[in-house]
Coordinates of C-alpha atoms and ligand atoms in Angstrom, one line a residue:
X5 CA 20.5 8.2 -3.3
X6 CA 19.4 11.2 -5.3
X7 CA 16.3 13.1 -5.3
X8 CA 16.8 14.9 -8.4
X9 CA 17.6 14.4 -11.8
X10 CA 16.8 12.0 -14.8
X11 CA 14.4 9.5 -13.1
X12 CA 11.5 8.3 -14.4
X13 CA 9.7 9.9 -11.6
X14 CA 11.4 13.4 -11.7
X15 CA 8.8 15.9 -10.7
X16 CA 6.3 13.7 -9.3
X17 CA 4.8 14.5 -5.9
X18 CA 4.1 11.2 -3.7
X19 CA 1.9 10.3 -1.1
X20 CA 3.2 6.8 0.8
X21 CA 1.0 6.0 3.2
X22 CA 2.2 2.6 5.8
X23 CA 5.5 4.4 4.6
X24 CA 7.3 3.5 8.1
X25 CA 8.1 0.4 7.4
X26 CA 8.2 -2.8 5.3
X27 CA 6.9 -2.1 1.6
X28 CA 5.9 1.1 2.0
X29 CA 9.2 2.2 3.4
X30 CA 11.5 0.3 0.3
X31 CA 8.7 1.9 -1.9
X32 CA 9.9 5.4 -0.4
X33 CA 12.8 4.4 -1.4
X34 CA 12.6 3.5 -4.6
X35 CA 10.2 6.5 -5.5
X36 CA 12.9 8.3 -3.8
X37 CA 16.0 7.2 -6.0
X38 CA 13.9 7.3 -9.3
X39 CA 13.4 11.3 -8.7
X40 CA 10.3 11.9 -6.7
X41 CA 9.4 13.9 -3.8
X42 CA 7.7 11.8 -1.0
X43 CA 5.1 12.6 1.9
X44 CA 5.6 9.7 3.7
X45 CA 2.3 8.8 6.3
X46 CA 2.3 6.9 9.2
X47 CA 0.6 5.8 12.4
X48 CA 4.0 5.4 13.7
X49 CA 5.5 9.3 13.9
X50 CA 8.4 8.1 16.1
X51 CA 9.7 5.0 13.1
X52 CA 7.9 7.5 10.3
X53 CA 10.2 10.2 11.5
X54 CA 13.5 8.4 11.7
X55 CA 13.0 6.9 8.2
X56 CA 12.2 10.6 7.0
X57 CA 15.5 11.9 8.8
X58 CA 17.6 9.2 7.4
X59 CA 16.4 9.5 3.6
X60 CA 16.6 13.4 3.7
X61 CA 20.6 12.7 5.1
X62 CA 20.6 10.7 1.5
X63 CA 19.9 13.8 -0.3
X64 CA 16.3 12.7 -1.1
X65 CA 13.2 15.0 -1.3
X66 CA 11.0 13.3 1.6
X67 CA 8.6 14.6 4.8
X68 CA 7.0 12.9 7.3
X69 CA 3.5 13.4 8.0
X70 CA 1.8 11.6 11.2
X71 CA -1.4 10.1 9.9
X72 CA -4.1 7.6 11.3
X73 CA -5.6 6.1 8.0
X74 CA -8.6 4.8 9.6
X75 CA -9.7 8.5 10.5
X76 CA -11.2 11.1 7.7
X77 CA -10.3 14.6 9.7
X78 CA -6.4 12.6 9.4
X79 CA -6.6 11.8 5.9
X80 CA -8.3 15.8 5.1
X81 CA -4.8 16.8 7.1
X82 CA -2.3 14.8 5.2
X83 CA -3.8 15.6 1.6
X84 CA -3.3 19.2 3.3
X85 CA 0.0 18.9 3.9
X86 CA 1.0 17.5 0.9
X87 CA -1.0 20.3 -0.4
X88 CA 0.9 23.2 1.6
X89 CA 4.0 21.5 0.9
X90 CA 4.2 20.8 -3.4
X91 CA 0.9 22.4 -4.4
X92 CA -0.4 19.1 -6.0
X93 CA -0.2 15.3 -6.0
X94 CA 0.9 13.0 -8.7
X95 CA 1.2 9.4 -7.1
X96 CA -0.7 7.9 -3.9
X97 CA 0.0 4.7 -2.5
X98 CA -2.6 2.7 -0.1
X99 CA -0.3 0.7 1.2
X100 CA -0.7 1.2 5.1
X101 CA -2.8 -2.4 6.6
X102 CA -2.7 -4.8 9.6
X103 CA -2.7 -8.5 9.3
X104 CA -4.5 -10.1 11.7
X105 CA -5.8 -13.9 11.9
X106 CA -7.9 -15.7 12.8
X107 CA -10.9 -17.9 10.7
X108 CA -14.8 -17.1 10.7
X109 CA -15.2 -19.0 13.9
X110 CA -12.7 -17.5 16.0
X111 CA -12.6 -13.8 14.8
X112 CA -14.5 -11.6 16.6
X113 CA -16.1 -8.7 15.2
X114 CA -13.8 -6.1 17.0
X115 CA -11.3 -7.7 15.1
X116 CA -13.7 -8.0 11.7
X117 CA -14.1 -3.8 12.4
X118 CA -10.5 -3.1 13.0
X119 CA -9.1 -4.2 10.0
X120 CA -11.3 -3.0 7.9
X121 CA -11.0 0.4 9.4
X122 CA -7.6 0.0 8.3
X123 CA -7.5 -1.8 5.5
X124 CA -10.5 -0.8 3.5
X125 CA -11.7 2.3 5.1
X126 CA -8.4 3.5 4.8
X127 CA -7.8 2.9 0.7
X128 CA -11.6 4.2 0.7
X129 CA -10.8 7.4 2.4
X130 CA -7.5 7.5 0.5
X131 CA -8.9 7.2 -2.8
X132 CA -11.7 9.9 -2.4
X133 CA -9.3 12.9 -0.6
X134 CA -6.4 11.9 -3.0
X135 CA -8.7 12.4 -6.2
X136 CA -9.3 16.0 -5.4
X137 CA -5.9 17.1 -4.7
X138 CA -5.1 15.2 -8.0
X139 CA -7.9 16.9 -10.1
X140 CA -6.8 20.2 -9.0
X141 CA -3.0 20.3 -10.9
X142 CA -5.1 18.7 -14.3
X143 CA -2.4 16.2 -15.0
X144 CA -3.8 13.4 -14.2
X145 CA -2.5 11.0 -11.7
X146 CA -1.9 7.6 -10.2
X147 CA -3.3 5.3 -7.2
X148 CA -1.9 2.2 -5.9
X149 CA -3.7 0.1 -3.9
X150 CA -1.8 -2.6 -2.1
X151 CA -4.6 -5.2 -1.5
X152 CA -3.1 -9.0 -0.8
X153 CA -3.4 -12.6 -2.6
X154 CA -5.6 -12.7 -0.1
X155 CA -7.9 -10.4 -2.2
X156 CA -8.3 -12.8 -4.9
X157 CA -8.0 -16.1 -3.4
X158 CA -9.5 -17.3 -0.1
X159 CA -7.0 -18.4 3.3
X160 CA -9.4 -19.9 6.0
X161 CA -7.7 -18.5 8.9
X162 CA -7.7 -14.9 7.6
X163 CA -11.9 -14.6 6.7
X164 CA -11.4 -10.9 8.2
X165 CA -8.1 -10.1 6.0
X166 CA -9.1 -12.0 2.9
X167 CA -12.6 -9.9 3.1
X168 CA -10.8 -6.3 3.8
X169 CA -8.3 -7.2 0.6
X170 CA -11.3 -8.1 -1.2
X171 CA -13.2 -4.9 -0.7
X172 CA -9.8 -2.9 -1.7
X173 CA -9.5 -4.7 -5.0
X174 CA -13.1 -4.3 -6.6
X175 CA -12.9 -0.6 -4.4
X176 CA -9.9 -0.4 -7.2
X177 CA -11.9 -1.3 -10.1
X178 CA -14.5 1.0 -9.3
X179 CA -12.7 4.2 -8.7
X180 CA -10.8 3.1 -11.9
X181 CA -14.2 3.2 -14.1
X182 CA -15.3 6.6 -12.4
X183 CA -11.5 8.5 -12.8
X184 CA -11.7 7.1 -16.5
X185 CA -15.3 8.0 -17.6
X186 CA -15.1 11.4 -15.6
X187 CA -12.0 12.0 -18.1
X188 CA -9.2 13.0 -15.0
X189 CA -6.7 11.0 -16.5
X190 CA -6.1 9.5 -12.8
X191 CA -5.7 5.8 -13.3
X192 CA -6.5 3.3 -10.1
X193 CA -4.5 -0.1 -9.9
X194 CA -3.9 -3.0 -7.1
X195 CA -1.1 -4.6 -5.9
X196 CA -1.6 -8.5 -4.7
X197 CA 1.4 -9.5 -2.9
X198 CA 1.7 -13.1 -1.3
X199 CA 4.2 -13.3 2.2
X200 CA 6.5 -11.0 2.0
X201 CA 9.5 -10.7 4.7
X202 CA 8.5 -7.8 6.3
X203 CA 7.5 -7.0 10.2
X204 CA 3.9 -7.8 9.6
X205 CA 4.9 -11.6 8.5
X206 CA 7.8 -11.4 11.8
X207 CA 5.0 -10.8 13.9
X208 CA 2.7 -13.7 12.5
X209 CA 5.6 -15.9 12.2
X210 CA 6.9 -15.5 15.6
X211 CA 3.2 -15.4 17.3
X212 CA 3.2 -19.3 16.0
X213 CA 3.6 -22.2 18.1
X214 CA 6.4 -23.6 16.1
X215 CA 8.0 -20.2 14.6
X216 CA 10.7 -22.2 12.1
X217 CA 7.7 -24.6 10.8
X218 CA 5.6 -21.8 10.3
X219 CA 8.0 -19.7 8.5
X220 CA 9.5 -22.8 6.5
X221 CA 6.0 -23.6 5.7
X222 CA 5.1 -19.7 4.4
X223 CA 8.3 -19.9 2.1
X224 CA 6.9 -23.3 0.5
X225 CA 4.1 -21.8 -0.3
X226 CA 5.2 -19.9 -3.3
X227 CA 6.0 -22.1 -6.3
X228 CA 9.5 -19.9 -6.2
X229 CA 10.3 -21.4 -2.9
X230 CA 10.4 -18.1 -1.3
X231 CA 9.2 -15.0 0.3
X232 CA 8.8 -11.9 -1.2
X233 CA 10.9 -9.0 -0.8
X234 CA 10.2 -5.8 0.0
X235 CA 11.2 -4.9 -2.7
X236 CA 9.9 -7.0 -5.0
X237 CA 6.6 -5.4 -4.3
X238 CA 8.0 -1.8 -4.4
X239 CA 8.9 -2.6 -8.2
X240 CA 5.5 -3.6 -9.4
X241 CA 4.1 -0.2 -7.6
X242 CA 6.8 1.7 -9.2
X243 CA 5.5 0.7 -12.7
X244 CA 2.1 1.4 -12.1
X245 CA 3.1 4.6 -10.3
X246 CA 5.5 5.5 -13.8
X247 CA 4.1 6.6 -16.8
X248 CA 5.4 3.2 -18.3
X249 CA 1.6 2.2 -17.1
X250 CA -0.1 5.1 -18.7
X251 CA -2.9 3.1 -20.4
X252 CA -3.2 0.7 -17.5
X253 CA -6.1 1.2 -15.1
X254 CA -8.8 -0.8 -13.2
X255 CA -5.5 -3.6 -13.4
X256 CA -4.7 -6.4 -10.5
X257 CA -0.6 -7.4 -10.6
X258 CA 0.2 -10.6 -8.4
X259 CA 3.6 -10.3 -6.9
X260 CA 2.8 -13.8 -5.8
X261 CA 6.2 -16.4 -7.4
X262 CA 3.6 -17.8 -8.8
X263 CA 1.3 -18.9 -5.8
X264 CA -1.9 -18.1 -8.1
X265 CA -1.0 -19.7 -11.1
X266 CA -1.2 -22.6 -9.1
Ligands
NAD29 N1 3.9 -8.7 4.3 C1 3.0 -9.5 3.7 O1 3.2 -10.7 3.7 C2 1.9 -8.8 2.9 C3 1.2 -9.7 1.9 C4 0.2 -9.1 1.2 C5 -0.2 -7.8 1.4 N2 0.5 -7.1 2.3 C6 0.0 -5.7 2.5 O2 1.1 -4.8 2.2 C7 0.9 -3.6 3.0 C8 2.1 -3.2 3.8 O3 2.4 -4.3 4.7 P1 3.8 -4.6 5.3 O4 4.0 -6.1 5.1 O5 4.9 -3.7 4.8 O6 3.6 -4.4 6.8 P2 4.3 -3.5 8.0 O7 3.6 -3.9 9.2 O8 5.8 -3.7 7.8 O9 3.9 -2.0 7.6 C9 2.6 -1.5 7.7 C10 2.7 -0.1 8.1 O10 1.3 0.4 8.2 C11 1.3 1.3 9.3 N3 -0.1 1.4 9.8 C12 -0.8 0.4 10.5 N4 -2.0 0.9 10.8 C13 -2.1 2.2 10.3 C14 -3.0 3.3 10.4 N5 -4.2 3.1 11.0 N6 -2.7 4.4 9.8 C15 -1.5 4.6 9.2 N7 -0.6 3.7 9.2 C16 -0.8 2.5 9.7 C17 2.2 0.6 10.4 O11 2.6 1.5 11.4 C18 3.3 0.1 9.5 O12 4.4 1.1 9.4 C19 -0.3 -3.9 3.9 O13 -1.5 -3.3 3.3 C20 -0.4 -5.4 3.9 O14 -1.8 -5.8 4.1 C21 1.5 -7.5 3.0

């Protein structure tokens, strides 16, 4: 893996957030192998940590920070130590959320409250302490958002999940207009994935009563007769992380096989 070099992200600073596992982690990677250097956030220090280690052991450019996304003195530390580490901030992924079920009837509202601490608090927070590290280098910059289909189309036994990804799409659109109108040349995208193998779908698929159904029945979903990868998602943040995108903002990109063309 190298850190340095001709990639289309050489010199870019990176903020991962969720980058412990799953799609932030092959996101790390793939920021990591196309040139950037990545702060890499996570609830999790002791999986954070190790991913960190093993990266750096590749040659890339990466640090770990420890970082709750739900709280705002967390979020004022991490932008700090991405601060006090590269002097500025070029990329930020939102990518760190929790998956929970459950439909309007049987979630509770502890449940409602927790996941959209994480999962729109969190991009809300994000977007807001990201922005003014961003405006301070002048170049500009990019946030990623990683919402859900879930965002965009409803699933009755996720009304909490659906509503969280929903708030983190039109919270995209939004800080999009502003960053654009303001003139800071820091565009705002989302990222809808459908089920994608990662440890959040393990845990939902082995919490079922009839694990190979459930998991059978997730892969069917998709027109492409499959889950997504990891890294499937990791390419479409890429792009919009690249200058490739640079007159793309306010944008939603399904990473879906099709699921909402259907
Ligand atoms: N896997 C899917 O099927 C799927 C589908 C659509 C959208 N997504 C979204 O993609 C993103 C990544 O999910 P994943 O599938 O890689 O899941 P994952 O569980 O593998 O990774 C999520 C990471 O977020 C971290 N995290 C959780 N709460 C946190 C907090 N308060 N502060 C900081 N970090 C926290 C976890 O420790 C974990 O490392 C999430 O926003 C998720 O909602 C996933």
């Amino acid at each position: 893996m190298s850190g340095a070099g001709s990639g289309r992200l050489t010199g870019k600073i990176a903020l991962v957030t969720g980058a412990a596992s799953g799609i932030g982690l092959a996101t790390t990677r793939m920021f990591v192998s196309q040139g950037a250097a990545v702060v890499m956030s996570d609830i999790n220090a002791e999986a954070g940590e190790a991913a960190a280690q093993s990266l750096r052991s590749d040659g890339g450019a990466v640090i770990f920070v420890a970082h709750d996304v739900t709280s705002e003195p967390s979020w004022i530390a991490a932008i700090e130590a991405v601060r006090a580490a590269h002097g500025r901030l070029d990329i930020l992924v939102n990518n760190a959320g929790v998956g929970t079920g459950g439909s309007i009837e049987d979630a509770t509202l502890e449940e409602w409250r927790q996941i959209h601490a994480v999962n729109a608090d969190g991009p809300f927070l994000g977007c807001k302490h990201g922005i003014a590290l961003m405006k301070q280098s002048g170049d500009g910059g990019s946030i990623v958002n990683i919402a859900s289909v879930a965002g965009i189309i409803g699933a009755p036994q996720l009304a909490a999940y659906c509503a969280s990804k929903g708030s983190v799409r039109l919270l995209t659109k939004s800080v999009a207009l502003h960053c654009a109108r303001k003139g800071y040349g820091i565009r705002c995208n989302s990222v809808h994935p459908s089920y994608t193998d990662t440890p959040m779908v393990d845990g939902m698929v082995d919490q079922h009563r009839a694990p190979d159904r459930y998991r059978l029945a997730l892969e069917g979903a998709s027109p492409m007769g499959r889950l997504g990868r990891a890294d499937d998602i990791a390419g479409a943040i890429f792009y919009l992380a690249s200058d490739d995108a640079k007159f793309t903002t306010g944008a939603e990109i399904v990473v879906d096989g099709g699921l909402t063309a259907t």
